[in-house]
Tab-separated table of N, CA, C and O in Angstrom:
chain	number	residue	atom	x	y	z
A	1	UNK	N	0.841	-1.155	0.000
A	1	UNK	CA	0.000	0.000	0.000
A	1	UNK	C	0.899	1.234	0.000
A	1	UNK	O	2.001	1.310	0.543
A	2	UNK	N	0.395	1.997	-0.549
A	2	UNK	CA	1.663	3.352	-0.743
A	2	UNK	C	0.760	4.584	-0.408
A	2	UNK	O	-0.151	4.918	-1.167
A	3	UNK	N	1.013	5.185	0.639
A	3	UNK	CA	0.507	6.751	0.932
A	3	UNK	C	1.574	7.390	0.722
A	3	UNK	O	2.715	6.938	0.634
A	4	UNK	N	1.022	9.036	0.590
A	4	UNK	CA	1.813	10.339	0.703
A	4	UNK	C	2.382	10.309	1.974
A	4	UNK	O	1.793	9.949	2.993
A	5	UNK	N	3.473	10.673	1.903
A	5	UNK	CA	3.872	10.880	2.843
A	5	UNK	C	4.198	12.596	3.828
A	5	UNK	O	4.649	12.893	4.935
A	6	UNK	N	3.733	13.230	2.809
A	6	UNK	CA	3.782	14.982	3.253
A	6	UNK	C	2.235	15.322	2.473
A	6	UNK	O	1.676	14.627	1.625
A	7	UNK	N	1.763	16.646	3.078
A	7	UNK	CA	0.441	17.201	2.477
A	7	UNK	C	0.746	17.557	0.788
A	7	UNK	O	0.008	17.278	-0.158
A	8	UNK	N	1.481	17.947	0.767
A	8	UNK	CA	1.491	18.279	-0.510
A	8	UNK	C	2.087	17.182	-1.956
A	8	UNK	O	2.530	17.485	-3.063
A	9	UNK	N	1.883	16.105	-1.418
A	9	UNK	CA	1.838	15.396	-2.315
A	9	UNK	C	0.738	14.543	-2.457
A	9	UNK	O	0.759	13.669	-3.323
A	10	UNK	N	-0.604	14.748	-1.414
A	10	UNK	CA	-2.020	14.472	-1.682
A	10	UNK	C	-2.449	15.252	-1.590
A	10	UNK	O	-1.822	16.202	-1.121
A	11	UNK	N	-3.912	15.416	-1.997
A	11	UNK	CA	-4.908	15.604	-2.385
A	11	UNK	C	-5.413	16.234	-1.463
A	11	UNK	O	-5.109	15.619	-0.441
A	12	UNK	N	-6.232	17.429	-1.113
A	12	UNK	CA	-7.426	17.845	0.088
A	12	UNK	C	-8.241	16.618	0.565
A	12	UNK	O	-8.919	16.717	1.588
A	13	UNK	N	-8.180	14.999	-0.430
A	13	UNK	CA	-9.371	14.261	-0.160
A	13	UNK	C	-8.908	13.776	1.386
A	13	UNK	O	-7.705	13.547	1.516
A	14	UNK	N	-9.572	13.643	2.298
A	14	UNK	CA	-8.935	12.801	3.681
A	14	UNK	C	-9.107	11.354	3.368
A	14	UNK	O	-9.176	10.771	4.450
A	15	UNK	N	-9.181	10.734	2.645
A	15	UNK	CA	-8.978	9.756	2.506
A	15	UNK	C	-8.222	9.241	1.538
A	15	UNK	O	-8.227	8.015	1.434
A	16	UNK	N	-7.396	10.042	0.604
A	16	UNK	CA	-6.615	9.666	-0.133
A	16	UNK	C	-6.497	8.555	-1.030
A	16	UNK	O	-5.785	7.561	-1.173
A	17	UNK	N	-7.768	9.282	-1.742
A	17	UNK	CA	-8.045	8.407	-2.854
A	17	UNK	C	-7.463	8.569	-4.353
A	17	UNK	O	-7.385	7.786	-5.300
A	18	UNK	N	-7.171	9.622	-4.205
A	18	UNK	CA	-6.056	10.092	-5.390
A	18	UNK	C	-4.887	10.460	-4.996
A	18	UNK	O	-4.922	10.864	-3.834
A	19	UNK	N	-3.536	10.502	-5.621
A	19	UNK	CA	-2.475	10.860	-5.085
A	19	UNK	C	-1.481	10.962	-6.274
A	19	UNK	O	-1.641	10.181	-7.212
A	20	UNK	N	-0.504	11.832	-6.306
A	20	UNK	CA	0.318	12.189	-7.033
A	20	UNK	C	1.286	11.570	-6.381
A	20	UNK	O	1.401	11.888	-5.197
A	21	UNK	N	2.100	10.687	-6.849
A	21	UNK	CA	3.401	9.789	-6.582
A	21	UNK	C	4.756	10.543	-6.467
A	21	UNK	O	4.927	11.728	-6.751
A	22	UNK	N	5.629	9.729	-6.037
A	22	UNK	CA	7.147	11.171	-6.802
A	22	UNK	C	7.665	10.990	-7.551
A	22	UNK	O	8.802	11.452	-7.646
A	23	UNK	N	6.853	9.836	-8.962
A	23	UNK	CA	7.313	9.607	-10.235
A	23	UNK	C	6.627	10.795	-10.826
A	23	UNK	O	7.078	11.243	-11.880
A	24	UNK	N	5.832	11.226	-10.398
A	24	UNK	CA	4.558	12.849	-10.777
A	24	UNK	C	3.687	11.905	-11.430
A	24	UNK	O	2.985	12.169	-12.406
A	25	UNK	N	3.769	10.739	-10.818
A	25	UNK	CA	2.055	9.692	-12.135
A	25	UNK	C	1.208	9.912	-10.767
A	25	UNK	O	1.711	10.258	-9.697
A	26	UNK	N	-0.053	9.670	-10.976
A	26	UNK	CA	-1.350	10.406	-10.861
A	26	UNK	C	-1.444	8.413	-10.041
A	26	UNK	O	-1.401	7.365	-10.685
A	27	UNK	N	-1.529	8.521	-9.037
A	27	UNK	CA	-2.114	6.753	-8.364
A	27	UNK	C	-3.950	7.260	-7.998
A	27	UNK	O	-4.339	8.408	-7.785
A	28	UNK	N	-4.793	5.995	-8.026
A	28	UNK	CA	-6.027	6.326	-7.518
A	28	UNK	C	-5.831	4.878	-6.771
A	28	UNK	O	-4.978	4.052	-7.096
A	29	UNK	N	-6.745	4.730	-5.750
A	29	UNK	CA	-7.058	3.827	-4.799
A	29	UNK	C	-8.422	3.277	-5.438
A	29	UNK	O	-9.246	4.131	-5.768
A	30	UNK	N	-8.729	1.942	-5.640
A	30	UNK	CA	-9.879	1.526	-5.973
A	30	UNK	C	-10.079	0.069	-5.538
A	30	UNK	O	-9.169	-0.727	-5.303
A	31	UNK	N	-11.532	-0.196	-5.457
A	31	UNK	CA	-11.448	-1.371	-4.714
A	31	UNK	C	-11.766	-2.624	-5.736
A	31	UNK	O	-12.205	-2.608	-6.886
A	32	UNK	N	-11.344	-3.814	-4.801
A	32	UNK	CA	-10.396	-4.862	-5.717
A	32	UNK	C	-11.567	-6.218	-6.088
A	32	UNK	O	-11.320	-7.356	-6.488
A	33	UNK	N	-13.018	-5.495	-5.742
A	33	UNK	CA	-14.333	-5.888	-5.939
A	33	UNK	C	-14.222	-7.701	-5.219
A	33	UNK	O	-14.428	-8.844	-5.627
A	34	UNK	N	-13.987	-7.349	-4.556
A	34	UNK	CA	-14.446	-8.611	-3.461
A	34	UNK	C	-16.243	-8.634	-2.556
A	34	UNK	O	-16.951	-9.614	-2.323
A	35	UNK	N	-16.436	-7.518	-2.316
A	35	UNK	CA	-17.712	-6.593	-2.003
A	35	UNK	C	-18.525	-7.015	-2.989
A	35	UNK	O	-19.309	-7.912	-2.677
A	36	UNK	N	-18.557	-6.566	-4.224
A	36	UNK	CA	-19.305	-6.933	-4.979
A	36	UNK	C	-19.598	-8.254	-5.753
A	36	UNK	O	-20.607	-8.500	-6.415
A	37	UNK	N	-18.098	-9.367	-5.458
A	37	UNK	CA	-18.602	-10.563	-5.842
A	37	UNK	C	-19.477	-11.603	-4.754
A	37	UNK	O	-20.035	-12.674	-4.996
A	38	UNK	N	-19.351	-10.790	-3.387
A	38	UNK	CA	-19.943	-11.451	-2.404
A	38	UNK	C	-21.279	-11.175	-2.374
A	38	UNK	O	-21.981	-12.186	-2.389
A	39	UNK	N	-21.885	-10.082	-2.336
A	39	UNK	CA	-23.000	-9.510	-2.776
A	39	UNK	C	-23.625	-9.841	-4.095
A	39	UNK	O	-24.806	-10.170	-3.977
A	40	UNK	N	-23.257	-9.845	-5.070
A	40	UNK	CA	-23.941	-9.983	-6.356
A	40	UNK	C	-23.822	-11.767	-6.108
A	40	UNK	O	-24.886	-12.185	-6.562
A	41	UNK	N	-23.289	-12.552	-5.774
A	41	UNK	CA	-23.079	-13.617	-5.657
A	41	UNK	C	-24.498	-14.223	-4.812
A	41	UNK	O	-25.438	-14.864	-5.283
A	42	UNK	N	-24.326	-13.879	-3.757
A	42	UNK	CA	-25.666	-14.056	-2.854
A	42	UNK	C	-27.368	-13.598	-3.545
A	42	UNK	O	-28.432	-14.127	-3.223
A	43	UNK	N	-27.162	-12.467	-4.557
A	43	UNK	CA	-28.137	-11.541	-4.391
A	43	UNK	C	-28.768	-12.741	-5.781
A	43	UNK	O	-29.931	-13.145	-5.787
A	44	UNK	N	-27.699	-13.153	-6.881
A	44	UNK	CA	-27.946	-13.836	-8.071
A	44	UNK	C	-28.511	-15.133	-7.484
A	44	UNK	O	-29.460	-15.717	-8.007
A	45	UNK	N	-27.757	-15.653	-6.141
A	45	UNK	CA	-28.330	-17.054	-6.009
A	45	UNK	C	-30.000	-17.519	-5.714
A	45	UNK	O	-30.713	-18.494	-5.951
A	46	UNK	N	-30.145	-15.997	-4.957
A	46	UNK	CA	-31.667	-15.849	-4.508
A	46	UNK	C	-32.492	-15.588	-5.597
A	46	UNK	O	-33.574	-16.168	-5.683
A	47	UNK	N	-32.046	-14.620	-6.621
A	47	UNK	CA	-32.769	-14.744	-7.774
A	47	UNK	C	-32.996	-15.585	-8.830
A	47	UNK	O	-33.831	-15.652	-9.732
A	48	UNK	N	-31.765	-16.384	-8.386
A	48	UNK	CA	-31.786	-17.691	-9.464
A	48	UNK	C	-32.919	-19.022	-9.059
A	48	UNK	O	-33.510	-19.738	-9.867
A	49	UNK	N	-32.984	-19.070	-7.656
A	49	UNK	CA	-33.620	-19.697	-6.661
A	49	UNK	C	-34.895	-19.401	-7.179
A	49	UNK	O	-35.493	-20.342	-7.700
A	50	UNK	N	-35.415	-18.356	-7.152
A	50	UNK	CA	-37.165	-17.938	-7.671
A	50	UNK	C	-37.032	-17.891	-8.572
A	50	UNK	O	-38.012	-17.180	-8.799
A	51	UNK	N	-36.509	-18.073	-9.728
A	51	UNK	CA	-36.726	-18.039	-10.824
A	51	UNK	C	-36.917	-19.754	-11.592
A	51	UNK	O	-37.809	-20.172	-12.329
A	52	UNK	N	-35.891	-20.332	-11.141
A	52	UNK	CA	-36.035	-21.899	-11.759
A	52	UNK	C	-36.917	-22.377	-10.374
A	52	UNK	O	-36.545	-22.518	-9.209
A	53	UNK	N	-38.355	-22.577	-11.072
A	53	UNK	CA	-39.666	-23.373	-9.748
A	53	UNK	C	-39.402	-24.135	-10.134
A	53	UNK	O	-40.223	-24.144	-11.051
A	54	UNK	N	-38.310	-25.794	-10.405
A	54	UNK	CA	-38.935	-26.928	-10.762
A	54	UNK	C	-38.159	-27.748	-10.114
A	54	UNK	O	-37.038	-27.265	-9.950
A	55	UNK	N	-38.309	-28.898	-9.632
A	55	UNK	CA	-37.185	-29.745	-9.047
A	55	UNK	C	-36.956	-29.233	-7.804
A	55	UNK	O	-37.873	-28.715	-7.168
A	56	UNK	N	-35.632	-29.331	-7.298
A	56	UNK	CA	-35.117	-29.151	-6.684
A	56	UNK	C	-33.806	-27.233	-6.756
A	56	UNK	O	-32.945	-26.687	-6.067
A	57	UNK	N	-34.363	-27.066	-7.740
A	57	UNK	CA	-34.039	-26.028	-8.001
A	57	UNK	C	-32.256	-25.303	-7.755
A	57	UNK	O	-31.784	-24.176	-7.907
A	58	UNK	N	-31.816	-26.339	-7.412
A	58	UNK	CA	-30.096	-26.556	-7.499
A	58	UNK	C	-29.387	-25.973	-8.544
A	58	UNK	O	-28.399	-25.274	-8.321
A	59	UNK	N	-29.787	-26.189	-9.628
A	59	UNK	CA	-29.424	-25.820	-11.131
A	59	UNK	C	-29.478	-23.849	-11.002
A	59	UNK	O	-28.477	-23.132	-11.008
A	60	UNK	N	-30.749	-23.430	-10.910
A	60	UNK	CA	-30.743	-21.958	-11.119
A	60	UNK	C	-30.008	-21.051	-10.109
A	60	UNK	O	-29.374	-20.043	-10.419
A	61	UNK	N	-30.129	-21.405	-9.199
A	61	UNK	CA	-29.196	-21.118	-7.411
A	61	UNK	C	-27.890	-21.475	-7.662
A	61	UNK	O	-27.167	-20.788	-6.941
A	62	UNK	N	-27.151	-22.347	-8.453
A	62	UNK	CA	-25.575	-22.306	-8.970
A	62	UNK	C	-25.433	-21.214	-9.908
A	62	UNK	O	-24.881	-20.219	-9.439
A	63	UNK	N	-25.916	-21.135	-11.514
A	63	UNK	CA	-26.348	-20.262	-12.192
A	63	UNK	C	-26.221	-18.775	-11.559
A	63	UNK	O	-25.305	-17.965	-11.697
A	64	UNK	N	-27.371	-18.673	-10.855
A	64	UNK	CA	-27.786	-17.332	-10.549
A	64	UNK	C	-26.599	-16.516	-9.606
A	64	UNK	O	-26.176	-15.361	-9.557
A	65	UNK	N	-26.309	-17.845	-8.865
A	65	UNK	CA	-25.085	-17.199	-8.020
A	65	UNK	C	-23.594	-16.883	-8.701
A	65	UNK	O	-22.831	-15.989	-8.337
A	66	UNK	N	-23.366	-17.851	-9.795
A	66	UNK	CA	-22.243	-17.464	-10.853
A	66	UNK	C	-22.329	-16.083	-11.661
A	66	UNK	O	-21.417	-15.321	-11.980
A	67	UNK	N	-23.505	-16.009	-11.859
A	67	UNK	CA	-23.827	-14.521	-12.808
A	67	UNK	C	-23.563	-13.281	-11.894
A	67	UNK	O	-22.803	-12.349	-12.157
A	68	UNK	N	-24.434	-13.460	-10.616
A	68	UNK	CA	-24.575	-12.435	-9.301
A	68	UNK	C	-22.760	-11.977	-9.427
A	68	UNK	O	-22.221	-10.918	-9.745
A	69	UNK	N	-22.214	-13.290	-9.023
A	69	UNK	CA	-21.059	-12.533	-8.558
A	69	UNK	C	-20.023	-11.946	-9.525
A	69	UNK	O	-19.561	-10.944	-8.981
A	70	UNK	N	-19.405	-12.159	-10.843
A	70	UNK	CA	-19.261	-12.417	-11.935
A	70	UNK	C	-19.937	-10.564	-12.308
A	70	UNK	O	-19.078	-9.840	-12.814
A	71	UNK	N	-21.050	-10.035	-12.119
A	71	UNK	CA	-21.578	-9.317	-12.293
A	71	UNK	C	-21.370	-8.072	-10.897
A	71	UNK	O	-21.083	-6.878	-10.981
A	72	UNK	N	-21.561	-8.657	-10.053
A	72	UNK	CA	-21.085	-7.790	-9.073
A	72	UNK	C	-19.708	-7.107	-8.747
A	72	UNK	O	-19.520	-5.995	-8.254
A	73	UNK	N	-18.478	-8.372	-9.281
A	73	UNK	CA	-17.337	-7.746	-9.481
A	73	UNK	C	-17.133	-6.666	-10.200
A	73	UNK	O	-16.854	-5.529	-9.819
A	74	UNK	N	-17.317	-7.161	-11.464
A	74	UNK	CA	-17.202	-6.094	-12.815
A	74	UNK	C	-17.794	-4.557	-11.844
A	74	UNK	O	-16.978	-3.696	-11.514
A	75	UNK	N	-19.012	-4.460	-11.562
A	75	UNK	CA	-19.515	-3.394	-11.371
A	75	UNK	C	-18.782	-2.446	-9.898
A	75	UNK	O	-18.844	-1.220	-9.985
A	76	UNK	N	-18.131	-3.053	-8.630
A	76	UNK	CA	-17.142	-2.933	-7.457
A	76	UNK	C	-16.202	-2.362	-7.981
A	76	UNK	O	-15.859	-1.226	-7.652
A	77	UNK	N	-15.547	-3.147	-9.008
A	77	UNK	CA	-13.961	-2.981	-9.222
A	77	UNK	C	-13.574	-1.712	-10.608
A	77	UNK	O	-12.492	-1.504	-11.158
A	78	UNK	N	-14.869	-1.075	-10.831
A	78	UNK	CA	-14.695	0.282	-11.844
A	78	UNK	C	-13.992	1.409	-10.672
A	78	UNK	O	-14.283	1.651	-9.501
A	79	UNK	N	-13.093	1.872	-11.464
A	79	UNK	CA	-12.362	2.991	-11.038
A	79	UNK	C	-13.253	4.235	-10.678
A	79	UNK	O	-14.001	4.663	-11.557
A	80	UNK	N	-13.229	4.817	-9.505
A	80	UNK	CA	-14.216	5.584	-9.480
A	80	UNK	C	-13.650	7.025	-8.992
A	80	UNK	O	-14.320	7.983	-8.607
A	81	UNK	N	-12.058	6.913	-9.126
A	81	UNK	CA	-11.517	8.591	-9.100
A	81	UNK	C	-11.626	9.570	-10.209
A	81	UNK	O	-11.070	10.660	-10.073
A	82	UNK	N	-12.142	9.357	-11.059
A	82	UNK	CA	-12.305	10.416	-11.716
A	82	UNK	C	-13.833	10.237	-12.324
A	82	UNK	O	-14.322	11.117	-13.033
């Protein structure tokens, strides 16, 4: 993990989500979508669950939970400093 180490090589943000390095390249902090594969993961399995009524319904609840999370990453792990 790499912070500034003086004010003036971050940002006003207090959380230092952007930062100018002392190569002068521009770093952003973003998250590494674990959040969102756990969540979309859970959220797909439940929807997969009501959606396939037949059987034992095993099949749509694997499915739904592969898509959920798969889908939840992608959407977590977008860069969101600028």
């Amino acid at each position: 993990m790499v912070l500034p180490t003086d004010e003036a090589q971050a940002r006003r943000d207090y959380r230092y989500k952007e930062w100018r390095g002392r190569d002068g390249r521009t770093y952003c902090r973003k998250s590494n979508g674990t959040t969102g594969l756990i969540v979309g993961g859970v959220g797909g399995a439940l929807a997969g669950r009501a959606i396939d009524t037949r059987g034992d319904r095993t099949t749509g609840t694997v499915l739904g939970a592969a898509a959920g999370a798969l889908l939840g990453k992608e959407i977590d792990s977008k860069r969101r400093c600028r």
